[in-house]
Structures are given as C-alpha cells and as structure tokens.
C-alpha cells in the first residue's frame, strides 16, 4: 500500500517531495528485533574477541550504531567511505575510495557493516582491500540483501533481510542524500508524472 503523507507522519518530516511516495517494506520494530538476533549470532561466533566494526558510510550509520549497542563485550569502530552510486538509483559500477580507515586492522576481528548488498561490487572491492591488511578474522554483516541484483561473487556472513529488487530508502539509506532519516525501510516510488524514475 502506498503511504500518503499525513500531518504527523515521519514521512512528512523526512521531506517527501511531490511525485515521490514511499511504501513501508520493513517497519522499524522488525529491524530492531532482527538486530538483536544478528548481534547474538555474531557474539556467539566470537565470544571473547574485541569486535572492530567497520561501517561503510553513510548508509550504515543507524545500523552500525544500533548493532554496536546490541553487541556485548568489547566493541570498537571505524568508518570507510566509497562512492559507487551517483545521484540516481542505478550503480555506476565503479567503486572509488573516498575515505580510508583511521586505524590499522592487522590482527583484529573485523566485522564490515554494510547497509545493503546490491551488485556486490562495493563489497568485493572492500574485501580485497581489507584482506591485504591481514586481519585475524574478516566477516560481513549486511542489513539488506538484494540477491537478484548480484554481479560480483560475494556474500555476507550475516544478513538482516533478503529483499526484492526494489529501490529502498530509510534507516540510513538514501535517494540523492534524502530519506536517510526515515525510521522504517521503505520502497521509494515515483508517480508517472515524476521527473525521475526508478530504473530497475
Ligand atoms: P553495490 O556495490 O551495488 O552492492 O551497492 C552497494 C551500495 O549501493 C550500498 O552501500 C548503497 O549505498 C547503494 N545502494 C544499493 N541499492 C540501494 C538501494 O536500494 N537504496 C539505496 N542505496 C542503495
């Protein structure tokens, strides 16, 4: 069901523009519940290690912040920024390093925290980079996995939700830097008169 903006909805506060609408795909409470499970799974695999989370900016911010607080034990984190998407909804296919890590990862238990796994090109690039730096363990957690879109041969070790091939926003995910502040994960839709269309 397409949600129409209501006076007090988070959608209005998030700046829904004319010609665009959002449909809730995963409500925030389900995200919260799944995060607790993911944190338990990760901790079970590494009960004693300090977990060094590497967030891929900017989509990871809420996911990483919430996951870090669910993980018991020692946790530290760092951030990386790459560019793979332009202003639209389709990937350019190119991955470029924008910001490198602040600290070394050699000998550490690394959990890469990604918002969404789409073509997999970003993750493939990152994993190659991190492997060269010789961490003790290297694992990947993604909130969303769009399996149908995969090009690169990569997979995540921990997956929040497998989703259909639709362009999603909210809970950190953006369209042209907008909608990150929606609490729910939503599908972004453009009406027939809108200038921009989802291509996939
Ligand atoms: P990949 O390299 O194609 O796997 O894309 C990874 C990056 O593309 C993610 O970290 C997101 O920033 C972005 N991305 C892919 N699909 C979506 C989407 O549906 N909504 C918002 N961003 C997306």
Coordinates of C-alpha atoms and ligand atoms in Angstrom, one line a residue:
X1 CA 0.0 0.0 0.0
X2 CA 1.3 3.5 -0.9
X3 CA 1.5 5.7 2.1
X4 CA 0.1 9.2 1.6
X5 CA 1.8 11.9 3.7
X6 CA -0.2 12.5 6.9
X7 CA 0.2 15.6 9.1
X8 CA 2.4 13.9 11.8
X9 CA 3.9 11.0 9.9
X10 CA 7.7 10.5 9.9
X11 CA 7.4 10.5 6.1
X12 CA 6.4 14.2 6.1
X13 CA 9.2 15.0 8.5
X14 CA 11.6 13.2 6.2
X15 CA 10.7 15.5 3.3
X16 CA 8.6 13.6 0.9
X17 CA 8.6 15.5 -2.4
X18 CA 5.8 15.9 -5.0
X19 CA 5.8 12.9 -7.4
X20 CA 7.6 10.6 -4.9
X21 CA 6.0 8.2 -2.4
X22 CA 7.2 5.6 -0.1
X23 CA 5.8 2.2 1.0
X24 CA 7.0 0.7 4.2
X25 CA 8.8 -2.5 3.5
X26 CA 10.3 -3.3 6.9
X27 CA 8.9 -1.4 9.9
X28 CA 11.4 -0.2 12.4
X29 CA 10.3 -2.6 15.1
X30 CA 11.2 -5.6 12.8
X31 CA 14.6 -4.0 12.2
X32 CA 15.2 -3.7 15.9
X33 CA 14.2 -7.3 16.5
X34 CA 16.4 -8.7 13.8
X35 CA 19.3 -6.6 15.0
X36 CA 19.2 -8.3 18.4
X37 CA 19.3 -11.7 16.7
X38 CA 22.2 -10.7 14.4
X39 CA 24.1 -9.3 17.4
X40 CA 23.6 -12.6 19.3
X41 CA 24.8 -14.6 16.2
X42 CA 27.9 -12.5 15.8
X43 CA 28.8 -12.7 19.5
X44 CA 28.2 -16.4 19.6
X45 CA 30.8 -16.8 16.8
X46 CA 33.3 -14.6 18.6
X47 CA 32.5 -14.7 22.3
X48 CA 35.8 -13.3 23.6
X49 CA 37.1 -11.1 20.8
X50 CA 37.0 -7.4 20.7
X51 CA 34.9 -6.7 17.6
X52 CA 36.1 -4.0 15.4
X53 CA 33.2 -2.8 13.3
X54 CA 33.9 -1.1 10.0
X55 CA 31.0 1.0 8.8
X56 CA 30.7 1.8 5.1
X57 CA 29.5 5.5 5.1
X58 CA 26.9 6.8 5.0
X59 CA 24.1 4.3 4.8
X60 CA 25.5 2.2 7.7
X61 CA 25.2 4.9 10.4
X62 CA 21.9 3.9 12.1
X63 CA 22.6 0.2 11.5
X64 CA 26.1 0.3 13.0
X65 CA 25.0 2.5 15.9
X66 CA 22.2 0.2 16.9
X67 CA 24.1 -3.0 16.3
X68 CA 27.1 -1.8 18.3
X69 CA 24.8 -1.2 21.3
X70 CA 23.3 -4.7 21.0
X71 CA 26.7 -6.4 20.9
X72 CA 28.0 -7.1 24.4
X73 CA 31.7 -7.2 25.2
X74 CA 34.4 -5.1 23.7
X75 CA 33.5 -3.2 20.6
X76 CA 35.3 -0.5 18.7
X77 CA 34.5 1.0 15.3
X78 CA 35.9 2.9 12.3
X79 CA 34.5 4.2 9.1
X80 CA 35.3 3.9 5.4
X81 CA 33.7 5.9 2.6
X82 CA 33.5 4.8 -1.0
X83 CA 31.4 6.0 -3.9
X84 CA 29.5 3.6 -6.1
X85 CA 26.2 5.4 -6.7
X86 CA 25.7 8.8 -8.3
X87 CA 22.5 10.8 -7.8
X88 CA 20.2 8.3 -9.4
X89 CA 19.0 4.8 -8.4
X90 CA 21.4 2.8 -10.5
X91 CA 25.0 2.0 -9.8
X92 CA 27.8 3.4 -12.0
X93 CA 29.5 0.1 -11.4
X94 CA 32.7 1.9 -10.4
X95 CA 34.0 1.9 -6.8
X96 CA 36.2 4.7 -5.6
X97 CA 37.8 5.1 -2.2
X98 CA 36.8 8.4 -0.6
X99 CA 37.9 7.9 3.0
X100 CA 40.2 5.3 4.3
X101 CA 40.2 3.8 7.8
X102 CA 41.8 5.8 10.7
X103 CA 43.4 2.8 12.4
X104 CA 45.2 -0.4 11.4
X105 CA 43.2 -3.6 11.2
X106 CA 46.1 -6.2 11.3
X107 CA 45.4 -9.0 13.8
X108 CA 41.9 -7.7 14.6
X109 CA 38.5 -9.3 14.4
X110 CA 36.8 -7.2 11.8
X111 CA 33.1 -7.0 11.1
X112 CA 32.3 -5.0 8.0
X113 CA 28.9 -3.3 8.4
X114 CA 27.1 -2.5 5.1
X115 CA 23.6 -1.2 4.7
X116 CA 22.7 -3.1 1.6
X117 CA 24.3 -5.7 -0.7
X118 CA 23.2 -5.0 -4.3
X119 CA 25.5 -5.8 -7.2
X120 CA 28.2 -6.7 -4.6
X121 CA 30.9 -4.6 -6.4
X122 CA 31.4 -2.4 -3.4
X123 CA 31.9 -5.3 -1.0
X124 CA 34.2 -7.1 -3.4
X125 CA 36.4 -4.0 -3.6
X126 CA 36.4 -3.6 0.2
X127 CA 37.1 -7.2 1.0
X128 CA 40.1 -7.3 -1.3
X129 CA 41.4 -4.1 0.3
X130 CA 40.9 -5.4 3.9
X131 CA 42.3 -8.9 3.2
X132 CA 45.6 -7.4 2.2
X133 CA 45.8 -5.7 5.6
X134 CA 45.8 -9.1 7.4
X135 CA 43.0 -9.0 10.0
X136 CA 42.6 -12.0 12.3
X137 CA 39.0 -12.6 11.1
X138 CA 37.1 -10.8 8.5
X139 CA 33.3 -11.1 8.4
X140 CA 30.5 -9.1 6.8
X141 CA 27.1 -8.1 8.2
X142 CA 24.5 -6.5 5.9
X143 CA 21.1 -5.2 6.9
X144 CA 19.6 -5.9 3.4
X145 CA 20.5 -8.3 0.7
X146 CA 19.1 -7.8 -2.9
X147 CA 20.2 -11.2 -4.1
X148 CA 18.7 -10.8 -7.6
X149 CA 21.0 -7.9 -8.5
X150 CA 24.3 -9.7 -7.7
X151 CA 27.1 -9.3 -10.2
X152 CA 30.2 -9.9 -8.1
X153 CA 30.8 -13.3 -6.4
X154 CA 30.5 -12.2 -2.8
X155 CA 28.2 -13.0 0.1
X156 CA 27.6 -11.7 3.6
X157 CA 28.2 -13.8 6.7
X158 CA 25.2 -12.3 8.5
X159 CA 22.1 -11.0 6.7
X160 CA 19.3 -9.0 8.2
X161 CA 16.7 -9.3 5.5
X162 CA 16.6 -10.6 1.9
X163 CA 14.6 -8.1 -0.1
X164 CA 13.2 -8.0 -3.7
X165 CA 14.8 -5.9 -6.4
X166 CA 13.3 -2.5 -5.5
X167 CA 15.0 0.8 -4.6
X168 CA 14.8 1.3 -0.8
X169 CA 15.3 4.2 1.4
X170 CA 15.2 4.9 5.1
X171 CA 17.1 3.8 8.2
X172 CA 20.2 5.3 6.7
X173 CA 19.6 4.5 3.1
X174 CA 19.2 7.5 0.7
X175 CA 18.0 8.7 -2.6
X176 CA 20.1 11.7 -3.6
X177 CA 21.0 12.1 0.1
X178 CA 17.3 12.3 1.2
X179 CA 15.2 9.9 3.2
X180 CA 18.0 8.6 5.4
X181 CA 16.0 9.8 8.4
X182 CA 13.0 7.6 7.9
X183 CA 12.8 5.1 10.7
X184 CA 11.4 2.3 8.5
X185 CA 13.0 0.7 5.5
X186 CA 10.7 1.9 2.6
X187 CA 10.4 1.3 -1.1
X188 CA 10.7 4.6 -3.0
X189 CA 8.2 5.1 -5.8
X190 CA 7.8 7.8 -8.4
X191 CA 4.5 8.6 -9.9
X192 CA 4.0 8.7 -13.7
X193 CA 4.4 12.5 -13.8
X194 CA 7.6 12.5 -11.7
X195 CA 10.8 13.6 -13.5
X196 CA 12.9 10.8 -12.0
X197 CA 12.0 7.1 -12.4
X198 CA 13.4 4.0 -10.7
X199 CA 15.2 2.2 -13.5
X200 CA 15.4 -1.3 -12.0
Ligands
LIG1 P1 26.6 -2.5 -4.7 O1 28.1 -2.2 -4.9 O2 25.9 -2.5 -6.0 O3 26.4 -3.8 -3.9 O4 26.0 -1.3 -3.9 C1 26.3 -1.0 -2.6 C2 25.8 0.4 -2.3 O5 24.9 0.9 -3.2 C3 25.1 0.4 -1.0 O6 26.1 0.5 0.1 C4 24.2 1.6 -1.1 O7 24.9 2.8 -0.7 C5 23.9 1.6 -2.6 N1 22.5 1.0 -2.8 C6 22.3 -0.1 -3.5 N2 21.0 -0.4 -3.5 C7 20.4 0.6 -2.9 C8 19.0 0.9 -2.6 O8 18.0 0.2 -3.0 N3 18.8 2.1 -2.0 C9 19.8 2.9 -1.6 N4 21.1 2.7 -1.8 C10 21.4 1.5 -2.5

